[in-house]
Short mmCIF file of C-alpha atoms and ligand atoms in Angstrom, two decimals:
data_model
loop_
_atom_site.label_atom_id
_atom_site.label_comp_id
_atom_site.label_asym_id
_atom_site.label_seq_id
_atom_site.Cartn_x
_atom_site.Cartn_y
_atom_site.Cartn_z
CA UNK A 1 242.62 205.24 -26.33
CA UNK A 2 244.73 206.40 -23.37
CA UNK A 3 245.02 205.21 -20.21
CA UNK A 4 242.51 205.75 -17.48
CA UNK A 5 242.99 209.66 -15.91
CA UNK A 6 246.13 210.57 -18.61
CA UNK A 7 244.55 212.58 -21.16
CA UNK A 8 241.68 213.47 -18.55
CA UNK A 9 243.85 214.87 -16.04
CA UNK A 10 244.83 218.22 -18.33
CA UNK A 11 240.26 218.66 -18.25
CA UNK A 12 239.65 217.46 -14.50
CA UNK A 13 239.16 220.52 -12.64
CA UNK A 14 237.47 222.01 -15.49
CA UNK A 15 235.23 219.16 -15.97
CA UNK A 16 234.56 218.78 -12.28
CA UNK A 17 234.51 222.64 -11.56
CA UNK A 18 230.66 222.34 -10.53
CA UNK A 19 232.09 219.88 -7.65
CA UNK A 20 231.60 221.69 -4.05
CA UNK A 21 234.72 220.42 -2.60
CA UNK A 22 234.79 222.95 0.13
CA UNK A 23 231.49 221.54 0.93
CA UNK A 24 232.94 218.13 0.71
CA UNK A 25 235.85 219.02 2.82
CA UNK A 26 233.72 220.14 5.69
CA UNK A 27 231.73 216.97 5.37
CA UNK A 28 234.64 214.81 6.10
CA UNK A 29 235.87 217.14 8.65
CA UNK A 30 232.89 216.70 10.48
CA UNK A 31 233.20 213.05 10.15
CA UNK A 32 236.46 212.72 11.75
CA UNK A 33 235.02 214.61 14.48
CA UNK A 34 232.30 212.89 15.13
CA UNK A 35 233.85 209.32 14.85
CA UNK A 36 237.69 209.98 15.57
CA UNK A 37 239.49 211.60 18.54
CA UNK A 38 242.59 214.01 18.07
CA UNK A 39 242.43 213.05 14.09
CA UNK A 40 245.19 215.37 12.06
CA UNK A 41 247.47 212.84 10.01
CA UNK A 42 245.55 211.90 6.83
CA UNK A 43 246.23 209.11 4.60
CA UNK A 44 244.37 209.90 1.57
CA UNK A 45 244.08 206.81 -1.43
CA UNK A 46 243.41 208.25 -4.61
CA UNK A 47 244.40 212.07 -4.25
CA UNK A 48 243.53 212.97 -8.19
CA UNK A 49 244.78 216.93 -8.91
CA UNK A 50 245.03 217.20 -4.77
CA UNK A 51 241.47 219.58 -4.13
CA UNK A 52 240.66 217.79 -1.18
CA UNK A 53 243.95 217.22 0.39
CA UNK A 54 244.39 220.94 -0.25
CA UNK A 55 241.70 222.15 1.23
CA UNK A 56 242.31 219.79 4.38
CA UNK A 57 245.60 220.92 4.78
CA UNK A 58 244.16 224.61 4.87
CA UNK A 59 242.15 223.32 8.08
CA UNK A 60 245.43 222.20 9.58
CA UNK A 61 245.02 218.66 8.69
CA UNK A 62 248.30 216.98 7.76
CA UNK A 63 248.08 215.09 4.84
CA UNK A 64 249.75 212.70 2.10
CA UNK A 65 248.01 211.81 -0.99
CA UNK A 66 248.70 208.72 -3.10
CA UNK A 67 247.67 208.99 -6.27
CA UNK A 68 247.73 206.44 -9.09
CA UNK A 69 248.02 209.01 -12.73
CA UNK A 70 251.35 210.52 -12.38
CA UNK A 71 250.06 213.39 -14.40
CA UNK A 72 247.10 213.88 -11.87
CA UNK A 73 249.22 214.10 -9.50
CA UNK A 74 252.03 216.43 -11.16
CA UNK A 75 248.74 219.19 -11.05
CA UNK A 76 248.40 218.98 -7.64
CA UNK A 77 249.29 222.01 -5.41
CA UNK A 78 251.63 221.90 -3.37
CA UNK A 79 251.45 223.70 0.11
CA UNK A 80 252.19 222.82 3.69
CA UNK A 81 250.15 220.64 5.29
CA UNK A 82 249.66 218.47 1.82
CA UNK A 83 252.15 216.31 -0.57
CA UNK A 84 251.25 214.04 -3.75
CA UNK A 85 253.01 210.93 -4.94
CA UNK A 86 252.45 208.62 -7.35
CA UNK A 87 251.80 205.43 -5.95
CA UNK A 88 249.00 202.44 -6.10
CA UNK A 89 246.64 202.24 -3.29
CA UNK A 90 246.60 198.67 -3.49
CA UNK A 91 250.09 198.11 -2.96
CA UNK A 92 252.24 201.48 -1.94
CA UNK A 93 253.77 201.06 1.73
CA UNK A 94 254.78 203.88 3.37
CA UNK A 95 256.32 202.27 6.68
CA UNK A 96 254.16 204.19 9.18
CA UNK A 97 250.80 204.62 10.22
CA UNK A 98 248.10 208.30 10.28
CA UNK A 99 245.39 208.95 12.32
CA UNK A 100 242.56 208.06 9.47
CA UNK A 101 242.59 207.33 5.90
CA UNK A 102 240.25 208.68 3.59
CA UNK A 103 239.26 208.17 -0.12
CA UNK A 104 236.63 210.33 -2.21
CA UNK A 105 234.91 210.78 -5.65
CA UNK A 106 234.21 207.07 -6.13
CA UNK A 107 238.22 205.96 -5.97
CA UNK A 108 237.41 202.89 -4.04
CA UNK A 109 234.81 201.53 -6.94
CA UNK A 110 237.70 201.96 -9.49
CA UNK A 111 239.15 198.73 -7.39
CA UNK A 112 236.88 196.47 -9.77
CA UNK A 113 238.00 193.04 -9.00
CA UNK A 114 237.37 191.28 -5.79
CA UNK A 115 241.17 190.83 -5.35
CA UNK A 116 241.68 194.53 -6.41
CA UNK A 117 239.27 196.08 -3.53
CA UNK A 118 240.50 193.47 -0.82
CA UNK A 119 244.13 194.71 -1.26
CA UNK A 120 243.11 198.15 -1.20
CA UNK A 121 241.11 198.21 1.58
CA UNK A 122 243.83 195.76 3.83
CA UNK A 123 246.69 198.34 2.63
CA UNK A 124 244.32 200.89 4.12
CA UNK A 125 244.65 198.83 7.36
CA UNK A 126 248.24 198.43 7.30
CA UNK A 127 248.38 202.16 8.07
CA UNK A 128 246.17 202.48 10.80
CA UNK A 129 246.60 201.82 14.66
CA UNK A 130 244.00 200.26 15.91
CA UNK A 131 241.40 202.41 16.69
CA UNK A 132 241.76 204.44 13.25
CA UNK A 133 239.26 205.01 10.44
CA UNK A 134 239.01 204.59 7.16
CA UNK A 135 236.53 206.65 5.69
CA UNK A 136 235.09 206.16 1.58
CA UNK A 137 232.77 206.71 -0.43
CA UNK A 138 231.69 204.16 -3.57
CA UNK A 139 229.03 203.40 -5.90
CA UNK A 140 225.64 201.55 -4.23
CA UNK A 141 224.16 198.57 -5.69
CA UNK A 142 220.57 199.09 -4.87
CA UNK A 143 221.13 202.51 -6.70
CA UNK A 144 222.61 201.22 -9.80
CA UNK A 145 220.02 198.60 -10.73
CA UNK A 146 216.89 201.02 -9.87
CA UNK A 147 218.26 203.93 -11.38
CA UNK A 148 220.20 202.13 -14.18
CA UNK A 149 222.88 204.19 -15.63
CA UNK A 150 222.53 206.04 -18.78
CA UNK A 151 224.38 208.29 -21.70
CA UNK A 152 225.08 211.65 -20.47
CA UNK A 153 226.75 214.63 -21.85
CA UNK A 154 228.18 217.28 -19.75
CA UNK A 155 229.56 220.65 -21.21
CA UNK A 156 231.96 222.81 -19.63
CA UNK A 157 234.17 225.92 -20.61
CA UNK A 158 236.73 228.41 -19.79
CA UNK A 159 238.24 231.35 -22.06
CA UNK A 160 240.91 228.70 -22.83
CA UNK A 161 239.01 225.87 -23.74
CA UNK A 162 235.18 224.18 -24.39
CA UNK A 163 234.44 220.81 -23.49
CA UNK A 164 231.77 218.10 -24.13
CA UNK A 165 232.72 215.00 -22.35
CA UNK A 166 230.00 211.78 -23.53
CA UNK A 167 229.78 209.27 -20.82
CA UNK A 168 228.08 206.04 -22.10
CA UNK A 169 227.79 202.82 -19.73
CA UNK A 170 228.10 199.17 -20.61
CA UNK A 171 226.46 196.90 -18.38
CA UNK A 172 228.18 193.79 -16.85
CA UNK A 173 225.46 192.49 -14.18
CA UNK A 174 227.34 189.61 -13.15
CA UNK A 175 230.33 191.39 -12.20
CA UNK A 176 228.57 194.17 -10.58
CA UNK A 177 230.73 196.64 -12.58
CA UNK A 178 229.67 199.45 -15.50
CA UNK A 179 232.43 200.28 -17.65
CA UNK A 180 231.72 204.27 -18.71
CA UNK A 181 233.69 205.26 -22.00
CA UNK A 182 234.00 208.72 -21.85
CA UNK A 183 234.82 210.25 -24.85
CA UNK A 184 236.17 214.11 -24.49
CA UNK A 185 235.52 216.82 -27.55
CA UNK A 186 238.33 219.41 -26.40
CA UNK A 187 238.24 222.95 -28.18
CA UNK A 188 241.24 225.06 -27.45
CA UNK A 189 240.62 229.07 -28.01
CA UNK A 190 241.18 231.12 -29.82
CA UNK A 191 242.83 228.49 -31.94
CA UNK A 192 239.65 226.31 -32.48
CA UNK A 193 242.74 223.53 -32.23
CA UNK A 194 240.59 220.31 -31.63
CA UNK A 195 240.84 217.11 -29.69
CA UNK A 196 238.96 214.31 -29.79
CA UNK A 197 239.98 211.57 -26.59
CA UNK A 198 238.73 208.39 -25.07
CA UNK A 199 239.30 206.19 -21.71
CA UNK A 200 237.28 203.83 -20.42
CA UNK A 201 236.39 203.63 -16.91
CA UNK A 202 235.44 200.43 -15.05
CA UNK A 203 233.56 201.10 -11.92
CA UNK A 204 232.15 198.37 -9.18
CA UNK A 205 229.22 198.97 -6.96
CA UNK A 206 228.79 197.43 -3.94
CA UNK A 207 226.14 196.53 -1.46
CA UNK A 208 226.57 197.12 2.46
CA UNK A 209 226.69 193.09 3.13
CA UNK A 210 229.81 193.30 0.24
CA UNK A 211 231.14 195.71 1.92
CA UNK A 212 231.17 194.34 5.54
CA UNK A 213 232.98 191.04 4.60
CA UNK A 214 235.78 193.06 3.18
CA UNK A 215 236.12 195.15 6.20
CA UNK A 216 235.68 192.49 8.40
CA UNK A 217 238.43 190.44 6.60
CA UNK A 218 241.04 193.59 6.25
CA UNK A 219 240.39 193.82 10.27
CA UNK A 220 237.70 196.57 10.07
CA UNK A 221 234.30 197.09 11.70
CA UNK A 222 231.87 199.57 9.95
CA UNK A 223 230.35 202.44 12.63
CA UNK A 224 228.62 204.44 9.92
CA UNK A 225 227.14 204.35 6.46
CA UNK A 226 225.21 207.42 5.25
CA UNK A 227 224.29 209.10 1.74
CA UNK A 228 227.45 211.12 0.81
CA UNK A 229 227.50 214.62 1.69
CA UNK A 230 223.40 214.60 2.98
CA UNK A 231 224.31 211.84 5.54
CA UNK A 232 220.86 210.81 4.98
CA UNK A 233 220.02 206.56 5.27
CA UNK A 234 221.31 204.56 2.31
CA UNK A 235 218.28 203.80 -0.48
CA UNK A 236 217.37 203.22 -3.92
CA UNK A 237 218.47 206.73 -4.82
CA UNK A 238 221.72 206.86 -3.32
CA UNK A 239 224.21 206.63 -5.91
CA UNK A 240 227.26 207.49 -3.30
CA UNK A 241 227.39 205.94 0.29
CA UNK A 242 230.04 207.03 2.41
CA UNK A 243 230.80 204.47 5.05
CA UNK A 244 233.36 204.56 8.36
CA UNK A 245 234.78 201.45 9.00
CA UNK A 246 237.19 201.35 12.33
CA UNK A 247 240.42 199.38 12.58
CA UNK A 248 239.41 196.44 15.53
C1 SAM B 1 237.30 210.28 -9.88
S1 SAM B 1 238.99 210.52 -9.50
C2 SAM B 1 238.93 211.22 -7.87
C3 SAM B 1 240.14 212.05 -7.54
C4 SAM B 1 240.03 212.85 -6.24
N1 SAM B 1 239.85 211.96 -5.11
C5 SAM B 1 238.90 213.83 -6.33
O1 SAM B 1 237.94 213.71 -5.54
O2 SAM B 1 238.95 214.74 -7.16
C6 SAM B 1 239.56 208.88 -9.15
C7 SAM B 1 241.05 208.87 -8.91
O3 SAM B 1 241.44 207.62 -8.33
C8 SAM B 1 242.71 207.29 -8.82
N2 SAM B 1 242.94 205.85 -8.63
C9 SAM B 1 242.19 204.83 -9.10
N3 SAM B 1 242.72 203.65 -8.74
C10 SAM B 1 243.83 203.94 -8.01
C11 SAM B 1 244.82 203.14 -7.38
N4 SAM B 1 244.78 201.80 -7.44
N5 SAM B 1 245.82 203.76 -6.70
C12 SAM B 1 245.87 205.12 -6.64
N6 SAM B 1 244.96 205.93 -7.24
C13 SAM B 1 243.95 205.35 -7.92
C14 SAM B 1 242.62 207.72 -10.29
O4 SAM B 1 243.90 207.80 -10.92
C15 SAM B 1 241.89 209.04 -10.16
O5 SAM B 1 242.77 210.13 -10.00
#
């Protein structure tokens, strides 16, 4: 067992390669347009190998990513327009404020514990004027108990290496958090040198009531909750809301 995003990081991109982040990226552009004015300095919580922050800096955002895995964040790019340090979201102070933050892919429901999310989402604040948004995405409640989450297996490959990656939840309904232990079957070519990994990841969903007394409390108001990516209404099948939440 290794801990959560170590091993991983060296498979990400290939094991998220079927992830439209330029698609994503013009998403949250769009956002910040539509709920921000003048909005260039990003703050983005949870940068992982730097894709988005990459391709946001290539639309002449500014940003700075704070990312958790030092080794996530060694394989991030870097260009103008886009740095990544190691930090923790829930605690790293950077002594001045941006325009928005943002955080993607489900970073915000790795903050598990009530305490955890709260000083996320406050540090969030402390780097905002008023008037600037915080925009995230997380895991739904209403989602999670009528689609219940099951064993998948997803395969991926390049010339260097095949992958199977096993993803099989464990339940805790009273703490409205699945833990997913992932376990990665690596094949290195031409070798055939193997690699057999773990990590467990725990992951909270939330509800939009949840997620309002958090805001409210960190000094947020929320101006927009949509399905992620289809901005379509929140429902039963929405695993991933994206919600905007303003600094009062
Ligand atoms: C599913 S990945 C998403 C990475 C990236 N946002 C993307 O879309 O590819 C979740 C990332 O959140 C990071 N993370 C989780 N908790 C964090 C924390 N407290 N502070 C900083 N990063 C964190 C993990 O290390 C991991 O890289």
């Amino acid at each position: 067992m290794t801990p959560v995003f170590d091993t991983y990081s060296a498979y990400y991109d290939l094991l998220y390669r079927d992830k439209d982040y330029v698609a994503e990226v013009a998403y949250i552009d769009e956002l910040l347009n539509r709920y921000g004015k003048d909005v260039n300095d990003l703050l983005e919580f949870g940068s992982g190998t730097g894709i988005h922050g990459k391709l946001l800096a290539m639309k002449n955002y500014k940003v700075t990513g704070i990312e958790l895995s030092q080794k996530m964040s060694d394989r991030a790019e870097k260009l103008e327009g886009f740095t990544s340090q190691q930090g923790d979201i829930r605690r790293v102070k950077l002594e001045r404020t941006f325009d928005a933050v943002y955080s993607l892919f489900h970073v915000m429901s790795y903050q598990t514990s009530n305490a955890d999310f709260s000083s996320a989402i406050s540090n969030a604040a402390a780097h905002l004027l008023s008037g600037g948004l915080f925009v995230f995405d997380f895991w739904y409640s209403p989602a999670v108990y009528a689609q219940k989450p099951e064993v998948r297996v997803k395969r991926m490959g390049s010339e260097q290496v095949s992958i199977t990656r096993v993803a099989e939840p464990e339940i805790y309904p009273n703490e409205n958090r699945i833990d997913v232990h992932y376990t990665v079957f690596a094949e290195e070519m031409p070798s055939q040198r193997h690699q057999v990994f773990s990590e467990v990841h725990p992951m909270r969903h939330f509800s939009l009531p949840e997620i309002d007394l958090f805001a409210e409390s960190a000094g947020f108001e929320r101006i927009g909750a949509e399905e992620f990516l289809s901005g379509e209404e929140p429902g039963e099948d929405t695993w991933g809301v994206c919600v905007i939440l303003r600094k009062s």
